[in-house]
Short mmCIF file of C-alpha atoms and ligand atoms in Angstrom, two decimals:
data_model
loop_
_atom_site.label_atom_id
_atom_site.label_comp_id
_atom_site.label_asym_id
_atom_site.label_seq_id
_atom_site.Cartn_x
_atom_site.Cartn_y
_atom_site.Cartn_z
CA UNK A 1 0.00 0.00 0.00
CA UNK A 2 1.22 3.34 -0.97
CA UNK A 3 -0.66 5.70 1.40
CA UNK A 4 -2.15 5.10 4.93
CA UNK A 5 -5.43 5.57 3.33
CA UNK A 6 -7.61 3.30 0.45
CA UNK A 7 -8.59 5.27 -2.30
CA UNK A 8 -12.12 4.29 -3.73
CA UNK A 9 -13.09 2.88 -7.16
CA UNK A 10 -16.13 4.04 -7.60
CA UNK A 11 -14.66 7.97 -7.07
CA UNK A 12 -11.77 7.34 -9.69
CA UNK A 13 -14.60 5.93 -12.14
CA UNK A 14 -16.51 9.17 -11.21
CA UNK A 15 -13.75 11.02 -12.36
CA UNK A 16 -13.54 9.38 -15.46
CA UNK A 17 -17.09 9.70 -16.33
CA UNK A 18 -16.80 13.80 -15.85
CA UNK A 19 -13.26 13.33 -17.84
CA UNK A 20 -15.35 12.60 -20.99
CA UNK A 21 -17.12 15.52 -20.92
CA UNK A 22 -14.54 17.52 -22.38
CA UNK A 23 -14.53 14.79 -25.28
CA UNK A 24 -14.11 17.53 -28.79
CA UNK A 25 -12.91 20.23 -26.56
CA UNK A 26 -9.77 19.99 -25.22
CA UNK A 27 -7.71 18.48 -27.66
CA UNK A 28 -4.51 18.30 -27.74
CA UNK A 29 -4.93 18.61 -24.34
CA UNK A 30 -5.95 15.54 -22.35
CA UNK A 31 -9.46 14.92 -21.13
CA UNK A 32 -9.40 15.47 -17.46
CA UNK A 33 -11.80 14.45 -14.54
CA UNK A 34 -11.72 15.16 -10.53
CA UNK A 35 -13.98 14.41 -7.71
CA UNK A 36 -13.06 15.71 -4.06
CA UNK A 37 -14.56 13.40 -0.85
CA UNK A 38 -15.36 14.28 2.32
CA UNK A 39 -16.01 11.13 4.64
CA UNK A 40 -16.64 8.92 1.60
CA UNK A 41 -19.46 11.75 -0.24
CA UNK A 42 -18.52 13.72 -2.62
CA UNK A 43 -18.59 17.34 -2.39
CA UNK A 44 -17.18 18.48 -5.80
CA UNK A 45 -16.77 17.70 -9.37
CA UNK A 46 -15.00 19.30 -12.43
CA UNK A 47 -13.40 18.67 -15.69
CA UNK A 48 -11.34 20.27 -17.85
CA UNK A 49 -14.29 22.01 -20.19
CA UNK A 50 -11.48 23.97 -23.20
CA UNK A 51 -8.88 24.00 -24.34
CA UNK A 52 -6.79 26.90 -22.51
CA UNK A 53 -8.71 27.33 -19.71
CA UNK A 54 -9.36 25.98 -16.27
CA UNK A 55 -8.45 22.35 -15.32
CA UNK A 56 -9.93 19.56 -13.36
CA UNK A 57 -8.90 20.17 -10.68
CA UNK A 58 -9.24 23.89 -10.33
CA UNK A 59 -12.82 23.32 -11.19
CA UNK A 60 -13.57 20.52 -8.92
CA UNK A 61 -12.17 22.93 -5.73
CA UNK A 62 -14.22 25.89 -7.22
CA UNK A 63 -17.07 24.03 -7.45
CA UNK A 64 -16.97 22.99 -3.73
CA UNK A 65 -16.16 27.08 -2.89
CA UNK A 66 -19.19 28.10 -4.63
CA UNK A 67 -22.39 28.06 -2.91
CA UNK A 68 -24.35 24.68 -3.41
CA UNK A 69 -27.07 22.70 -1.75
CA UNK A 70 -24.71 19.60 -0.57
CA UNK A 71 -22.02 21.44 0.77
CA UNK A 72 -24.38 23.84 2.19
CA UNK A 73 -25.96 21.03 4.20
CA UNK A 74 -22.89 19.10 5.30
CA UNK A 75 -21.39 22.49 6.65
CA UNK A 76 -24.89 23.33 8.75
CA UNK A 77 -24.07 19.30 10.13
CA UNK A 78 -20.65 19.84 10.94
CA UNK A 79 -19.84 23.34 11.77
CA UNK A 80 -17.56 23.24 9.06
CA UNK A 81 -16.76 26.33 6.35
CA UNK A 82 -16.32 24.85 2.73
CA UNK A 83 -12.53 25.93 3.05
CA UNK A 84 -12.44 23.42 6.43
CA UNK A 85 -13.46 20.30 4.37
CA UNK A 86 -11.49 20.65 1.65
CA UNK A 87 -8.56 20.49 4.49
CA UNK A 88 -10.23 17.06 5.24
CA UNK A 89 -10.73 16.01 1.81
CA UNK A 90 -9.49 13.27 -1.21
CA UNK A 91 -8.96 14.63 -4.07
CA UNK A 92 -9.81 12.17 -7.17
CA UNK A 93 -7.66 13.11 -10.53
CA UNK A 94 -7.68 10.95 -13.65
CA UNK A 95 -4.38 12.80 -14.74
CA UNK A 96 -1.69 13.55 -12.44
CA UNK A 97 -1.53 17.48 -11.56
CA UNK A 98 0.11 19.88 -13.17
CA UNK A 99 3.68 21.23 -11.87
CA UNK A 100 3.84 23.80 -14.93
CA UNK A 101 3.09 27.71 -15.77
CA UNK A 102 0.94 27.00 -19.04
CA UNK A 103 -1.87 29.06 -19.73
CA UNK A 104 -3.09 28.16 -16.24
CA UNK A 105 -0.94 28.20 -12.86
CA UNK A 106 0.35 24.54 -11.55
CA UNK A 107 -2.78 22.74 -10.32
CA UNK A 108 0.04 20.80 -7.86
CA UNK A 109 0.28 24.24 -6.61
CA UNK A 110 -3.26 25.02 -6.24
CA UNK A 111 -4.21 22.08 -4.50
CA UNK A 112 -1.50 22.82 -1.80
CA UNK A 113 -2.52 26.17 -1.28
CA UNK A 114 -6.04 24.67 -0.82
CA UNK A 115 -4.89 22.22 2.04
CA UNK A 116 -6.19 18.98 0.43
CA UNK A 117 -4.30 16.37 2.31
CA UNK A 118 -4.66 13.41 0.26
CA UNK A 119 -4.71 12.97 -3.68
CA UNK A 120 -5.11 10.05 -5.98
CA UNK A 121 -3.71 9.80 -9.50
CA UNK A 122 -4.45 7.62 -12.12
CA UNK A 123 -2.43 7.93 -14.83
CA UNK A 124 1.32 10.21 -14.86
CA UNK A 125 1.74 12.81 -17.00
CA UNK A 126 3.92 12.16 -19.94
CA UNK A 127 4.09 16.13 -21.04
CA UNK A 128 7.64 16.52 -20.62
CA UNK A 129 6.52 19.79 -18.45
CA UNK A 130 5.43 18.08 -15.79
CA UNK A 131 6.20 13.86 -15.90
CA UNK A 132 6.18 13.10 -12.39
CA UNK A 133 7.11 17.32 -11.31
CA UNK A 134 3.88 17.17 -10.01
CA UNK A 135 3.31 14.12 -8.01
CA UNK A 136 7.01 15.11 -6.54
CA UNK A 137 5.38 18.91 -5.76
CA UNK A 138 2.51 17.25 -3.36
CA UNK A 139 4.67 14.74 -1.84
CA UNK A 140 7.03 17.69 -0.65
CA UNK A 141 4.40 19.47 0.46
CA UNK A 142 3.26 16.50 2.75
CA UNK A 143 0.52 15.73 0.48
CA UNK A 144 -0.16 11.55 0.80
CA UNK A 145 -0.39 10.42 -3.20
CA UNK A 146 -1.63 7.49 -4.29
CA UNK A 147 -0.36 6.73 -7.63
CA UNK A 148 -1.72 4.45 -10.35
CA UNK A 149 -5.22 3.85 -9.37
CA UNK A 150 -7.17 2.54 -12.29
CA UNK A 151 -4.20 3.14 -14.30
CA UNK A 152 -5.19 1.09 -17.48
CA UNK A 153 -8.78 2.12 -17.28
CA UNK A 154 -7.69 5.83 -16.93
CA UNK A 155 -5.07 5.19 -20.13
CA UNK A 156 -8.80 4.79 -22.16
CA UNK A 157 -9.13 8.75 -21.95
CA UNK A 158 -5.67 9.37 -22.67
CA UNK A 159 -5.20 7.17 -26.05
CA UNK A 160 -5.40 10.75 -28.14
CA UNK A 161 -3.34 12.88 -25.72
CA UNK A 162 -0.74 10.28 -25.26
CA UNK A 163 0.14 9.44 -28.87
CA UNK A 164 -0.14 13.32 -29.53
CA UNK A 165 3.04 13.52 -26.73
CA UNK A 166 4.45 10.45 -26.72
CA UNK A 167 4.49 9.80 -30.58
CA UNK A 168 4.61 13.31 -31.58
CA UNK A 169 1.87 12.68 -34.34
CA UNK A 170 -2.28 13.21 -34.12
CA UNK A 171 -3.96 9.83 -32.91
CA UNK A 172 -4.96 8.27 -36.43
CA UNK A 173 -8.46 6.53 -36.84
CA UNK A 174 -9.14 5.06 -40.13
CA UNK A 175 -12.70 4.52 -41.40
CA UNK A 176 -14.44 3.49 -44.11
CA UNK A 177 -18.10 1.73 -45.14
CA UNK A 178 -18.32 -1.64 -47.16
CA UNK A 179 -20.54 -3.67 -48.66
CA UNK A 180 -21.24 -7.34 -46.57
CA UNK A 181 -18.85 -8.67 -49.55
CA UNK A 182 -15.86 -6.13 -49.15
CA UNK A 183 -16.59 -3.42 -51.22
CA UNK A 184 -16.33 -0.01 -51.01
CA UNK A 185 -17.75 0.56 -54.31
CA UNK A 186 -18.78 -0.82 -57.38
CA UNK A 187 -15.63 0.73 -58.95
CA UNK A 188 -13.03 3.32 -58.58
CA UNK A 189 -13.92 7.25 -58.36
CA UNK A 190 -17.61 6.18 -58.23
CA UNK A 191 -19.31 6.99 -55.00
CA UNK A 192 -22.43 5.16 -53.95
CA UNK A 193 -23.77 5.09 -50.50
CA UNK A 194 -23.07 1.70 -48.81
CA UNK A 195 -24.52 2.07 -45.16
CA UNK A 196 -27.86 3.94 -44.31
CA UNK A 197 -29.11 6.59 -41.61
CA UNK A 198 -28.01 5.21 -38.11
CA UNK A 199 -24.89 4.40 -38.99
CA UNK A 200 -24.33 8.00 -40.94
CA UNK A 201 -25.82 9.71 -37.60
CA UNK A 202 -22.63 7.44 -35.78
CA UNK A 203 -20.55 8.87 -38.34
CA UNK A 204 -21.22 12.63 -37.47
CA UNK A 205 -21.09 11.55 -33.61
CA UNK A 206 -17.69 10.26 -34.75
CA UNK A 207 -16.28 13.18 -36.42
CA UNK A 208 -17.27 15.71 -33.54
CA UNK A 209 -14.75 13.57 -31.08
CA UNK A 210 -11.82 14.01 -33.44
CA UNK A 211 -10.12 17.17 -34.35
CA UNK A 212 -9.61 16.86 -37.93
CA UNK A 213 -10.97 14.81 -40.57
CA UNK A 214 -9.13 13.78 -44.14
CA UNK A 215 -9.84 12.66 -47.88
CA UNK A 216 -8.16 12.35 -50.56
CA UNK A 217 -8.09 14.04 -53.59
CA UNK A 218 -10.63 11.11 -55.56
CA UNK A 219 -12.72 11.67 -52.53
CA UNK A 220 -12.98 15.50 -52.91
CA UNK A 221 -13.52 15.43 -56.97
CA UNK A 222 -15.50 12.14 -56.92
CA UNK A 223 -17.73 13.12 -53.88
CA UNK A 224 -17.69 16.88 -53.35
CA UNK A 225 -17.80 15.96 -49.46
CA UNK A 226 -19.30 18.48 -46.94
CA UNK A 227 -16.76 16.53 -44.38
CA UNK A 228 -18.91 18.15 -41.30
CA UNK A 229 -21.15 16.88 -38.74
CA UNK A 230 -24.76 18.09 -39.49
CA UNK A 231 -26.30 14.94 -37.93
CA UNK A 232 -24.77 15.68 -34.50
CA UNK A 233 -23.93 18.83 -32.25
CA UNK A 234 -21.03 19.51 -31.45
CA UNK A 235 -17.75 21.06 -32.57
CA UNK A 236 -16.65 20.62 -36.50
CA UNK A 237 -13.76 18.62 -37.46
CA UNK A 238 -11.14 20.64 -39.41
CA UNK A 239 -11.56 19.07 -43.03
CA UNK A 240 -8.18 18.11 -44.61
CA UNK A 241 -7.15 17.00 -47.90
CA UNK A 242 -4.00 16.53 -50.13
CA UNK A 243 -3.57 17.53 -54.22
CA UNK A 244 -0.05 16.36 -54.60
CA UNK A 245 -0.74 16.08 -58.41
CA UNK A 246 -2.64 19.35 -59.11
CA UNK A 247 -5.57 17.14 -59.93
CA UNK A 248 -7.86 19.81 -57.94
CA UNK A 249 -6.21 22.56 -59.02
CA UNK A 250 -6.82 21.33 -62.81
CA UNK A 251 -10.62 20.82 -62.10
CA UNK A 252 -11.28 24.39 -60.70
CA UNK A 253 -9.24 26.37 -63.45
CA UNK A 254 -11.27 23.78 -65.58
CA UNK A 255 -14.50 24.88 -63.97
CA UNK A 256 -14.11 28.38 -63.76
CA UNK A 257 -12.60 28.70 -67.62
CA UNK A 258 -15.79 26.97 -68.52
CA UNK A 259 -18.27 28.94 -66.66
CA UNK A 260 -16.48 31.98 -68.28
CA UNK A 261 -15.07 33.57 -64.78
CA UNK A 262 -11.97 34.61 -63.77
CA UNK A 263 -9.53 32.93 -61.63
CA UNK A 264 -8.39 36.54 -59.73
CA UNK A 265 -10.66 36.09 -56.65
CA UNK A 266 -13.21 39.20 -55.98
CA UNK A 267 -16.06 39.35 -53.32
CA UNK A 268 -19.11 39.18 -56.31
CA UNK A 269 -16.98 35.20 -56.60
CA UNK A 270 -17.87 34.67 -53.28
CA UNK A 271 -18.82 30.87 -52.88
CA UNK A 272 -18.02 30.28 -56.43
CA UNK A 273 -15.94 27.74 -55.83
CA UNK A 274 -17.10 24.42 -57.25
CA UNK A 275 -16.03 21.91 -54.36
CA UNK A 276 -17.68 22.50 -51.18
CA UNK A 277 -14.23 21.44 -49.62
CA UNK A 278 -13.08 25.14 -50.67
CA UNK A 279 -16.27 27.34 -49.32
CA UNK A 280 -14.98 28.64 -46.03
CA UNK A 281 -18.07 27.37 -44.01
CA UNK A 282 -15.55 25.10 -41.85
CA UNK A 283 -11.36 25.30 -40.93
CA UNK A 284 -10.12 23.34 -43.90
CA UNK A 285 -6.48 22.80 -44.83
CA UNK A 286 -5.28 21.40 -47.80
CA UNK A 287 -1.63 19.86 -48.68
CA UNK A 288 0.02 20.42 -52.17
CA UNK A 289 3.20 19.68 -53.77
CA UNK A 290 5.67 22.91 -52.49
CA UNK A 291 7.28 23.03 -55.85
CA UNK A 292 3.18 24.57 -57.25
CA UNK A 293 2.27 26.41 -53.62
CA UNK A 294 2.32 29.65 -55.28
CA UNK A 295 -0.45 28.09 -57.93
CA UNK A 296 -2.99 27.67 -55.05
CA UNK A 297 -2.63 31.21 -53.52
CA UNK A 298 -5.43 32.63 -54.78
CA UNK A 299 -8.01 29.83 -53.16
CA UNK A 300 -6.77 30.94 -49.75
CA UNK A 301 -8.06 34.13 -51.04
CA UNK A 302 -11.21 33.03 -52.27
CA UNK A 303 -14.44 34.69 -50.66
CA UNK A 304 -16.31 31.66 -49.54
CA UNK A 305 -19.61 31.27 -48.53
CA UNK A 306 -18.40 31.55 -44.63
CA UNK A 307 -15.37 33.13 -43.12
CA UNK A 308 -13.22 30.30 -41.49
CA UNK A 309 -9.82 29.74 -42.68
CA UNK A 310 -8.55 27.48 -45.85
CA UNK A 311 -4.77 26.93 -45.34
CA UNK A 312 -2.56 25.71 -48.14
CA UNK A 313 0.22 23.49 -46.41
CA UNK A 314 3.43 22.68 -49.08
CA UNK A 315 4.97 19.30 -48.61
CA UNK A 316 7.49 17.39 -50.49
CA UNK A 317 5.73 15.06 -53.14
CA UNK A 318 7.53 11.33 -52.61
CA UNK A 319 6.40 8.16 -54.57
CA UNK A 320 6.50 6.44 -51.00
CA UNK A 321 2.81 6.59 -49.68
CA UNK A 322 3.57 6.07 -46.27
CA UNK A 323 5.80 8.95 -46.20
CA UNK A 324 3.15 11.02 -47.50
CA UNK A 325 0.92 9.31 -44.70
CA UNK A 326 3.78 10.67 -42.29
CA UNK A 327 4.17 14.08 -44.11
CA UNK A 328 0.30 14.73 -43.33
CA UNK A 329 0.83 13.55 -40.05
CA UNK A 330 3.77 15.85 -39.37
CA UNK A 331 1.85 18.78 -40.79
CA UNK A 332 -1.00 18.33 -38.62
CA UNK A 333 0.79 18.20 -35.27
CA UNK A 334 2.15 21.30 -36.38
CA UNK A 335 -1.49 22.34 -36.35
CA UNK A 336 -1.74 21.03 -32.78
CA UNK A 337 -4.13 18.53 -34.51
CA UNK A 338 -4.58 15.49 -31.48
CA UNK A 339 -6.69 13.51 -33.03
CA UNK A 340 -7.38 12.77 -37.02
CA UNK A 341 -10.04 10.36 -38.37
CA UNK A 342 -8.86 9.29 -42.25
CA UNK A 343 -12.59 8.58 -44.27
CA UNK A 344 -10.47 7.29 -47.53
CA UNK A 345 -10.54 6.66 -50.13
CA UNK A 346 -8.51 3.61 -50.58
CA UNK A 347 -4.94 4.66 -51.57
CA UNK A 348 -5.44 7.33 -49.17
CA UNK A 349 -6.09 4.53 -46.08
CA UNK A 350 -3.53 2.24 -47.31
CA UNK A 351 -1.00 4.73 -47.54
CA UNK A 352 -1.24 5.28 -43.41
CA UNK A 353 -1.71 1.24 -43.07
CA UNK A 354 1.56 0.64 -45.09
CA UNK A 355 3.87 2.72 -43.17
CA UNK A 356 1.61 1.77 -39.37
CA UNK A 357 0.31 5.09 -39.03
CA UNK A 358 -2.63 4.15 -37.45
CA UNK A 359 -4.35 3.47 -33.95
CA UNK A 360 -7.65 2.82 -34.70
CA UNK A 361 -9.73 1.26 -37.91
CA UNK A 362 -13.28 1.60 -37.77
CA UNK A 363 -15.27 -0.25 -40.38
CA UNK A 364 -19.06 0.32 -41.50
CA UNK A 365 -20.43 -3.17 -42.95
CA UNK A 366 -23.40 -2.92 -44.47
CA UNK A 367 -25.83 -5.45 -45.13
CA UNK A 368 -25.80 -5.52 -48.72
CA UNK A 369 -23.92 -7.05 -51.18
CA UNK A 370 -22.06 -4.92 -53.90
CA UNK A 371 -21.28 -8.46 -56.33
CA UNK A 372 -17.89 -6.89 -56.69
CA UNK A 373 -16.21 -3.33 -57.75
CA UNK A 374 -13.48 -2.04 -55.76
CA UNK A 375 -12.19 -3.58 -52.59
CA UNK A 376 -11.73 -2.81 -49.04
CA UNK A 377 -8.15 -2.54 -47.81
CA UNK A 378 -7.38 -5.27 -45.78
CA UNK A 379 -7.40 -5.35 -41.94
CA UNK A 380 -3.73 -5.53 -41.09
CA UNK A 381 -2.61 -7.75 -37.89
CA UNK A 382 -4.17 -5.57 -35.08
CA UNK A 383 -6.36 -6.31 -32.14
CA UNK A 384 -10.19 -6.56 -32.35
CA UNK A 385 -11.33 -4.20 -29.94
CA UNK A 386 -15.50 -4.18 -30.33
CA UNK A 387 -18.08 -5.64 -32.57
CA UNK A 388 -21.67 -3.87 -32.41
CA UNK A 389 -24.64 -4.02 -34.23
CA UNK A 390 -26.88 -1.46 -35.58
CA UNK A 391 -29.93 -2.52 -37.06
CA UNK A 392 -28.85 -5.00 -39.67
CA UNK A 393 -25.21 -3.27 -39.98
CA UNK A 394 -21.96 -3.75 -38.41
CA UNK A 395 -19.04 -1.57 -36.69
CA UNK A 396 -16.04 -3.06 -36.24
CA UNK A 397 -13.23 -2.17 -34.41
CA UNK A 398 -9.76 -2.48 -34.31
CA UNK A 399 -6.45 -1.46 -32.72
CA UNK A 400 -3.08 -1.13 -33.35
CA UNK A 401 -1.14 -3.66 -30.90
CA UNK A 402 1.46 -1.21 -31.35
CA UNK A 403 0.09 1.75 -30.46
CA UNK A 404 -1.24 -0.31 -27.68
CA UNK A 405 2.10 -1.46 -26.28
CA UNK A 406 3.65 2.07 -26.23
CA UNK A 407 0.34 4.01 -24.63
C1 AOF B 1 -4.01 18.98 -15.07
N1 AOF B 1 -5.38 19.03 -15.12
O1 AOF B 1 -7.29 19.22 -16.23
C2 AOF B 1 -5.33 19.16 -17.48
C3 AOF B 1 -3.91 19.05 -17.43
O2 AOF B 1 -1.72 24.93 -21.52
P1 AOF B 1 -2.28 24.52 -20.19
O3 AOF B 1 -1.89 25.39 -19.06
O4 AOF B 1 -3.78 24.24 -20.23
O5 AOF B 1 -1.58 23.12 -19.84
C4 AOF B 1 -1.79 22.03 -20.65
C5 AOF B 1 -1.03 20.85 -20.11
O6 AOF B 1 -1.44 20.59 -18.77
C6 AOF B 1 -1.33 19.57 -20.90
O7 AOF B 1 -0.43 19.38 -21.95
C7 AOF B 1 -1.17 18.51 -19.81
O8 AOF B 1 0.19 18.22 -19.58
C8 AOF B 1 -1.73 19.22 -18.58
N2 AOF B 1 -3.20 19.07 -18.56
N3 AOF B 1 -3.31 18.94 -16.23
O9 AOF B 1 -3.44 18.97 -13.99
C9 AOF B 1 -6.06 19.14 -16.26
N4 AOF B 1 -5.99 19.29 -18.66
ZN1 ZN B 2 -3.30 21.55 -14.17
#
């Protein structure tokens, strides 16, 4: 035993729960929960809620400052002021505390100052900023710490942040819809719908977790993709795709030529654009061979239809796909992209399963047969992580047992 006192499940799993919350919010920063217990009750909560401001834990002692019903009542019981239990109190953190000025003082610090006596930590932190700092910060201030509670179960909430610090690189899901014979359409460049409603609706509750979301180029001129979330609040993915070959390029001059406008952007063009991918109404970033970035300058100053940014990324154009795959990848953590979700099409997917740029696949089966056309990419050796049904369709899920090892 590690402490003179035995930290609680059910308080760490609490924690957890509230950590969740955050889920589309925070990223890259971790998804944080914390409880604080007084004589096994709990008298605050909190979670880290965005991405620069206040964490768990700062929250979770707030909230038990701030006037509420259950403290309210415990302090009329025990005489107590708020500031007198929290000197009595556990303090519940899925993430270890800060030790760091970021854009918010050390919560190690805060929780000091406060006079909690007694913390328990799931996982460490692995932000070189703090990695253990803060654990060592409470322990010299003669707070007890309990270390590793619910460590693996805590890692669950972590997968994105993790990879995004430990691997330097976005957490990569790969996902794509095929038919109940393993097709993902009846041939190449020609879209058809494979999987209906629910699973669509799980799609847009997908992309709202994930900070970014990326085609490539067949997908964009094949598709015209909104790549946003309509069937589900929340926040919107930043869209990404690649035109190493100036194959979009080529269709818009081809477009515009044809419909007799210019190509010098003016604010009459506004939403003129003929891919949706290019009409402002969502963050959207697009990577093109550096040797042509001065071709796509004047898209970036295209009036769109909404005012969020388009950003035209140069990267070196290599035969190798999955240095492409880890070109993108670089680019996007640049971006302080955490988390990416990869929608296809094929070559695009294979070129991040070739070089094991991946952490997740997620595969829509329908329950329809195609009778052939153009295949799925192959499941490489991974770890089947969850089968569920919808209706008559399937998700399946699988992980990388690599990714797995090092998180
Ligand atoms: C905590 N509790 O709730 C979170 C922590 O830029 P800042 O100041 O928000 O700091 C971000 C870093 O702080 C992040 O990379 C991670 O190491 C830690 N996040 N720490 O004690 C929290 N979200
Ligand atoms: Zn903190």
């Amino acid at each position: 035993m590690q402490t003179s006192f035995q930290p609680q499940e059910t308080f760490m799993r609490r924690a957890f729960e509230l950590a969740a919350l955050g889920r589309g919010y925070v990223s890259p920063n971790p998804m944080v929960g914390c409880v604080i217990v007084y004589q096994d009750r709990i008298i605050g909560e909190g979670f880290h809620h965005q991405y620069g401001e206040a964490h768990a834990e700062v929250n979770a002692i707030n909230s038990v400052l701030t006037p509420n019903a259950t403290v309210a009542v415990l302090c009329r019981q025990t005489g107590l002021k708020p500031e007198d239990l929290l000197r009595q109190s556990t303090l519940y953190v899925s993430l270890e505390p800060c030790a760091h000025y970021g854009k918010t003082p050390p919560c190690a610090k805060k929780i000091i100052e406060t006079g909690i006596p007694r913390v328990v930590v799931s996982c460490g932190d692995p932000n070189p900023e703090v990695n253990g700092k803060g654990i060592q910060m409470l322990r010299e201030a003669g707070v007890e710490v309990h270390e590793h509670f619910l460590e693996q179960e805590g890692m669950e909430t972590f997968r994105r942040f993790f990879t995004h610090v430990t691997k330097n690189r976005p957490y990569v899901i790969l996902k794509w819809a095929q038919s109940s014979d393993g097709y993902l359409s009846r041939s190449q460049g020609k879209p058809c719908l494979i999987t209906g409603k629910s699973l669509q609706v799980l799609n847009h509750a997908y992309r709202v977790e994930e900070d970014a979301i990326m085609v490539g180029t067949g997908t964009i001129l094949a598709d015209n993709p909104r790549l946003n979330a309509r069937m589900f609040r929340g926040k919107q993915p930043l869209r990404v795709s690649t035109d190493l070959h100036g194959k979009i390029l080529k269709y818009i001059h081809t477009y515009l030529t044809e419909n007799g406008l210019p190509d010098k952007p003016s604010p009459e063009l506004a939403g003129k654009l003929p891919l949706r991918f290019f009409d402002r109404t969502q963050r959207t970033l697009l990577f093109v061979d550096g040797t042509r970035f001065d071709e796509y300058r004047f898209l970036a100053d295209w009036p769109g239809l909404g005012n969020e940014s388009l950003k035209i990324v140069p990267v070196k154009v290599t035969t190798a796909w999955p240095e492409m795959a880890a070109a993108y990848l670089r680019g996007l953590q640049k971006e302080r992209i955490g988390s990416l979700i990869v929608e296809g099409g094929a070559a695009l997917l294979q070129s991040f399963i070739v070089g094991d740029h991946w952490d997740e696949i997620r595969v829509f089966i329908s329950d329809k047969d195609l009778g052939g056309g153009y295949a799925a990419p192959r499941i490489p050796p991974s770890k089947p992580y969850s089968f569920a049904q919808y209706g008559s369709e399937w998700v399946h899920v699988y992980r990388n047992k690599a990714s797995d090892r090092l998180i």
